[in-house]
GROMACS .gro file of C-alpha atoms in nm:
model
  206
    1UNK     CA    1  21.188  28.067  -3.866
    2UNK     CA    2  21.250  28.146  -3.517
    3UNK     CA    3  21.274  27.882  -3.258
    4UNK     CA    4  21.003  27.959  -2.999
    5UNK     CA    5  20.928  27.825  -2.659
    6UNK     CA    6  20.618  27.931  -2.459
    7UNK     CA    7  20.649  27.863  -2.095
    8UNK     CA    8  20.324  27.868  -1.869
    9UNK     CA    9  20.119  27.658  -1.631
   10UNK     CA   10  19.995  27.323  -1.756
   11UNK     CA   11  19.616  27.423  -1.779
   12UNK     CA   12  19.375  27.571  -2.023
   13UNK     CA   13  19.317  27.928  -1.969
   14UNK     CA   14  19.511  28.223  -1.804
   15UNK     CA   15  19.766  28.464  -1.965
   16UNK     CA   16  19.929  28.236  -2.204
   17UNK     CA   17  19.630  28.063  -2.364
   18UNK     CA   18  19.569  28.330  -2.638
   19UNK     CA   19  19.893  28.306  -2.754
   20UNK     CA   20  19.903  27.908  -2.751
   21UNK     CA   21  19.579  27.942  -2.958
   22UNK     CA   22  19.733  28.195  -3.201
   23UNK     CA   23  20.046  27.968  -3.277
   24UNK     CA   24  19.809  27.678  -3.329
   25UNK     CA   25  19.556  27.869  -3.544
   26UNK     CA   26  19.841  28.029  -3.779
   27UNK     CA   27  20.049  27.700  -3.784
   28UNK     CA   28  20.345  27.850  -3.622
   29UNK     CA   29  20.575  27.590  -3.482
   30UNK     CA   30  20.650  27.627  -3.114
   31UNK     CA   31  20.754  27.467  -2.796
   32UNK     CA   32  20.458  27.439  -2.562
   33UNK     CA   33  20.637  27.391  -2.209
   34UNK     CA   34  20.388  27.361  -1.938
   35UNK     CA   35  20.451  27.282  -1.588
   36UNK     CA   36  20.264  27.214  -1.264
   37UNK     CA   37  20.177  27.458  -0.988
   38UNK     CA   38  20.427  27.274  -0.766
   39UNK     CA   39  20.714  27.335  -0.993
   40UNK     CA   40  20.626  27.715  -1.022
   41UNK     CA   41  20.869  27.802  -0.739
   42UNK     CA   42  21.146  27.661  -0.935
   43UNK     CA   43  21.046  27.796  -1.296
   44UNK     CA   44  21.010  28.151  -1.158
   45UNK     CA   45  21.365  28.166  -1.058
   46UNK     CA   46  21.437  28.145  -1.434
   47UNK     CA   47  21.218  28.437  -1.537
   48UNK     CA   48  21.305  28.796  -1.525
   49UNK     CA   49  21.030  28.919  -1.311
   50UNK     CA   50  20.943  28.590  -1.123
   51UNK     CA   51  20.639  28.550  -1.318
   52UNK     CA   52  20.479  28.368  -1.634
   53UNK     CA   53  20.423  28.344  -1.931
   54UNK     CA   54  20.753  28.398  -2.086
   55UNK     CA   55  20.846  28.338  -2.451
   56UNK     CA   56  21.209  28.245  -2.570
   57UNK     CA   57  21.277  28.353  -2.937
   58UNK     CA   58  21.588  28.211  -3.061
   59UNK     CA   59  21.707  28.184  -2.705
   60UNK     CA   60  21.606  28.526  -2.592
   61UNK     CA   61  21.357  28.531  -2.317
   62UNK     CA   62  21.068  28.777  -2.342
   63UNK     CA   63  20.809  28.870  -2.059
   64UNK     CA   64  20.491  29.036  -2.032
   65UNK     CA   65  20.175  28.840  -2.175
   66UNK     CA   66  20.018  29.129  -2.414
   67UNK     CA   67  20.362  29.165  -2.570
   68UNK     CA   68  20.385  28.798  -2.638
   69UNK     CA   69  20.032  28.763  -2.746
   70UNK     CA   70  20.077  29.041  -3.003
   71UNK     CA   71  20.407  28.902  -3.139
   72UNK     CA   72  20.211  28.554  -3.178
   73UNK     CA   73  19.918  28.748  -3.342
   74UNK     CA   74  20.162  28.900  -3.600
   75UNK     CA   75  20.341  28.557  -3.681
   76UNK     CA   76  20.000  28.400  -3.710
   77UNK     CA   77  19.829  28.663  -3.908
   78UNK     CA   78  19.592  28.750  -3.635
   79UNK     CA   79  19.704  29.117  -3.557
   80UNK     CA   80  19.588  29.424  -3.773
   81UNK     CA   81  19.833  29.577  -4.000
   82UNK     CA   82  19.644  29.889  -4.001
   83UNK     CA   83  19.753  30.133  -3.715
   84UNK     CA   84  19.391  30.210  -3.612
   85UNK     CA   85  19.257  29.869  -3.622
   86UNK     CA   86  19.586  29.752  -3.422
   87UNK     CA   87  19.489  30.038  -3.167
   88UNK     CA   88  19.145  29.891  -3.138
   89UNK     CA   89  19.279  29.542  -3.089
   90UNK     CA   90  19.528  29.647  -2.822
   91UNK     CA   91  19.270  29.849  -2.645
   92UNK     CA   92  19.063  29.525  -2.584
   93UNK     CA   93  19.354  29.331  -2.471
   94UNK     CA   94  19.456  29.594  -2.226
   95UNK     CA   95  19.095  29.632  -2.073
   96UNK     CA   96  19.101  29.240  -2.036
   97UNK     CA   97  19.429  29.248  -1.882
   98UNK     CA   98  19.323  29.526  -1.635
   99UNK     CA   99  19.034  29.315  -1.531
  100UNK     CA  100  19.269  29.019  -1.470
  101UNK     CA  101  19.493  29.227  -1.262
  102UNK     CA  102  19.193  29.315  -1.029
  103UNK     CA  103  19.094  28.948  -1.005
  104UNK     CA  104  19.442  28.838  -0.943
  105UNK     CA  105  19.495  28.904  -0.554
  106UNK     CA  106  19.188  28.689  -0.487
  107UNK     CA  107  19.364  28.371  -0.586
  108UNK     CA  108  19.597  28.414  -0.284
  109UNK     CA  109  19.291  28.447  -0.059
  110UNK     CA  110  19.088  28.164   0.102
  111UNK     CA  111  18.738  28.139   0.265
  112UNK     CA  112  18.544  28.452   0.380
  113UNK     CA  113  18.847  28.690   0.255
  114UNK     CA  114  18.817  28.555  -0.098
  115UNK     CA  115  18.431  28.541  -0.106
  116UNK     CA  116  18.405  28.906  -0.011
  117UNK     CA  117  18.677  29.028  -0.250
  118UNK     CA  118  18.520  28.812  -0.543
  119UNK     CA  119  18.177  28.953  -0.461
  120UNK     CA  120  18.295  29.312  -0.442
  121UNK     CA  121  18.432  29.261  -0.813
  122UNK     CA  122  18.127  29.074  -0.927
  123UNK     CA  123  17.907  29.385  -0.793
  124UNK     CA  124  18.179  29.646  -0.923
  125UNK     CA  125  18.430  29.641  -1.190
  126UNK     CA  126  18.340  29.308  -1.338
  127UNK     CA  127  18.007  29.417  -1.512
  128UNK     CA  128  18.185  29.759  -1.585
  129UNK     CA  129  18.426  29.570  -1.786
  130UNK     CA  130  18.189  29.330  -1.944
  131UNK     CA  131  17.951  29.586  -2.057
  132UNK     CA  132  18.235  29.797  -2.216
  133UNK     CA  133  18.363  29.502  -2.402
  134UNK     CA  134  18.024  29.420  -2.535
  135UNK     CA  135  17.966  29.781  -2.646
  136UNK     CA  136  18.292  29.773  -2.846
  137UNK     CA  137  18.210  29.442  -3.002
  138UNK     CA  138  17.859  29.569  -3.098
  139UNK     CA  139  18.008  29.894  -3.221
  140UNK     CA  140  18.234  29.713  -3.455
  141UNK     CA  141  17.971  29.471  -3.613
  142UNK     CA  142  17.899  29.230  -3.344
  143UNK     CA  143  18.131  28.970  -3.467
  144UNK     CA  144  18.486  29.076  -3.418
  145UNK     CA  145  18.643  29.344  -3.181
  146UNK     CA  146  18.899  29.462  -3.461
  147UNK     CA  147  18.985  29.458  -3.834
  148UNK     CA  148  18.654  29.277  -3.923
  149UNK     CA  149  18.811  28.946  -3.869
  150UNK     CA  150  18.951  28.705  -3.595
  151UNK     CA  151  19.232  28.878  -3.401
  152UNK     CA  152  19.408  28.799  -3.089
  153UNK     CA  153  19.176  29.046  -2.924
  154UNK     CA  154  18.896  28.799  -2.991
  155UNK     CA  155  19.109  28.523  -2.861
  156UNK     CA  156  19.182  28.715  -2.537
  157UNK     CA  157  18.827  28.783  -2.472
  158UNK     CA  158  18.725  28.427  -2.564
  159UNK     CA  159  18.937  28.301  -2.304
  160UNK     CA  160  18.845  28.550  -2.025
  161UNK     CA  161  18.461  28.480  -2.090
  162UNK     CA  162  18.539  28.097  -2.082
  163UNK     CA  163  18.691  28.142  -1.762
  164UNK     CA  164  18.411  28.353  -1.610
  165UNK     CA  165  18.155  28.088  -1.736
  166UNK     CA  166  18.363  27.788  -1.604
  167UNK     CA  167  18.234  27.775  -1.262
  168UNK     CA  168  18.606  27.725  -1.153
  169UNK     CA  169  18.601  28.087  -1.007
  170UNK     CA  170  18.436  28.024  -0.651
  171UNK     CA  171  18.185  28.304  -0.573
  172UNK     CA  172  18.162  28.443  -0.948
  173UNK     CA  173  17.822  28.343  -1.067
  174UNK     CA  174  17.856  28.122  -1.390
  175UNK     CA  175  17.575  28.351  -1.568
  176UNK     CA  176  17.748  28.678  -1.470
  177UNK     CA  177  17.828  28.710  -1.848
  178UNK     CA  178  17.491  28.613  -1.968
  179UNK     CA  179  17.310  28.854  -1.730
  180UNK     CA  180  17.545  29.159  -1.807
  181UNK     CA  181  17.689  29.131  -2.162
  182UNK     CA  182  17.522  28.826  -2.357
  183UNK     CA  183  17.673  28.941  -2.687
  184UNK     CA  184  17.999  28.832  -2.536
  185UNK     CA  185  17.868  28.477  -2.469
  186UNK     CA  186  17.755  28.476  -2.839
  187UNK     CA  187  18.094  28.584  -2.945
  188UNK     CA  188  18.250  28.305  -2.735
  189UNK     CA  189  18.033  28.039  -2.891
  190UNK     CA  190  18.126  28.174  -3.227
  191UNK     CA  191  18.494  28.179  -3.170
  192UNK     CA  192  18.455  27.831  -3.001
  193UNK     CA  193  18.306  27.691  -3.341
  194UNK     CA  194  18.579  27.829  -3.555
  195UNK     CA  195  18.725  27.525  -3.696
  196UNK     CA  196  19.106  27.596  -3.598
  197UNK     CA  197  18.989  27.668  -3.233
  198UNK     CA  198  18.772  27.368  -3.222
  199UNK     CA  199  19.051  27.156  -3.341
  200UNK     CA  200  19.289  27.286  -3.077
  201UNK     CA  201  19.036  27.180  -2.810
  202UNK     CA  202  18.972  26.861  -2.953
  203UNK     CA  203  19.333  26.766  -2.960
  204UNK     CA  204  19.436  26.925  -2.618
  205UNK     CA  205  19.093  26.882  -2.420
  206UNK     CA  206  18.890  27.153  -2.248
   0.00000   0.00000   0.00000
């Protein structure tokens, strides 16, 4: 089996968490290298595009979170083999990533600037993305986004919804998801109760 090293910030959530979860659920051995925020300036010098996550596969460094998540999903049997189901899985992951990209710049803001930027998203694109995800979930049976089973698409949405509900995002109401796309909250709770996911957070904390 390949030697794997996943590099990301030392916190739960964010762009590496679906891959971490996938590896744990699938029982795939990997080095979970975590670093603190002050260490990022040094870590980024070792990455191809000055960003994380990165994944080393037998010493070869790979970037881009969705590519890493997809690879983790394949190793963990959490990615569809059917081309159409794989397309549905990828579509959901890309939409979540697109929403994250829109939110990203606000993390470099403070005070009133951050407040206005996030309120613009709360009153604009966030509900659009959330309602679209809910529509896709319901269109495919209401439990999973693709392949009628747990895939990395579910893990990526799960992490995103947990983050929105956490209260850690200033100026983003904790009940936003419940107000605009309640089926996503039900999905989050169902994924959290999955034995392998529950075991992961019991071991590593919330």
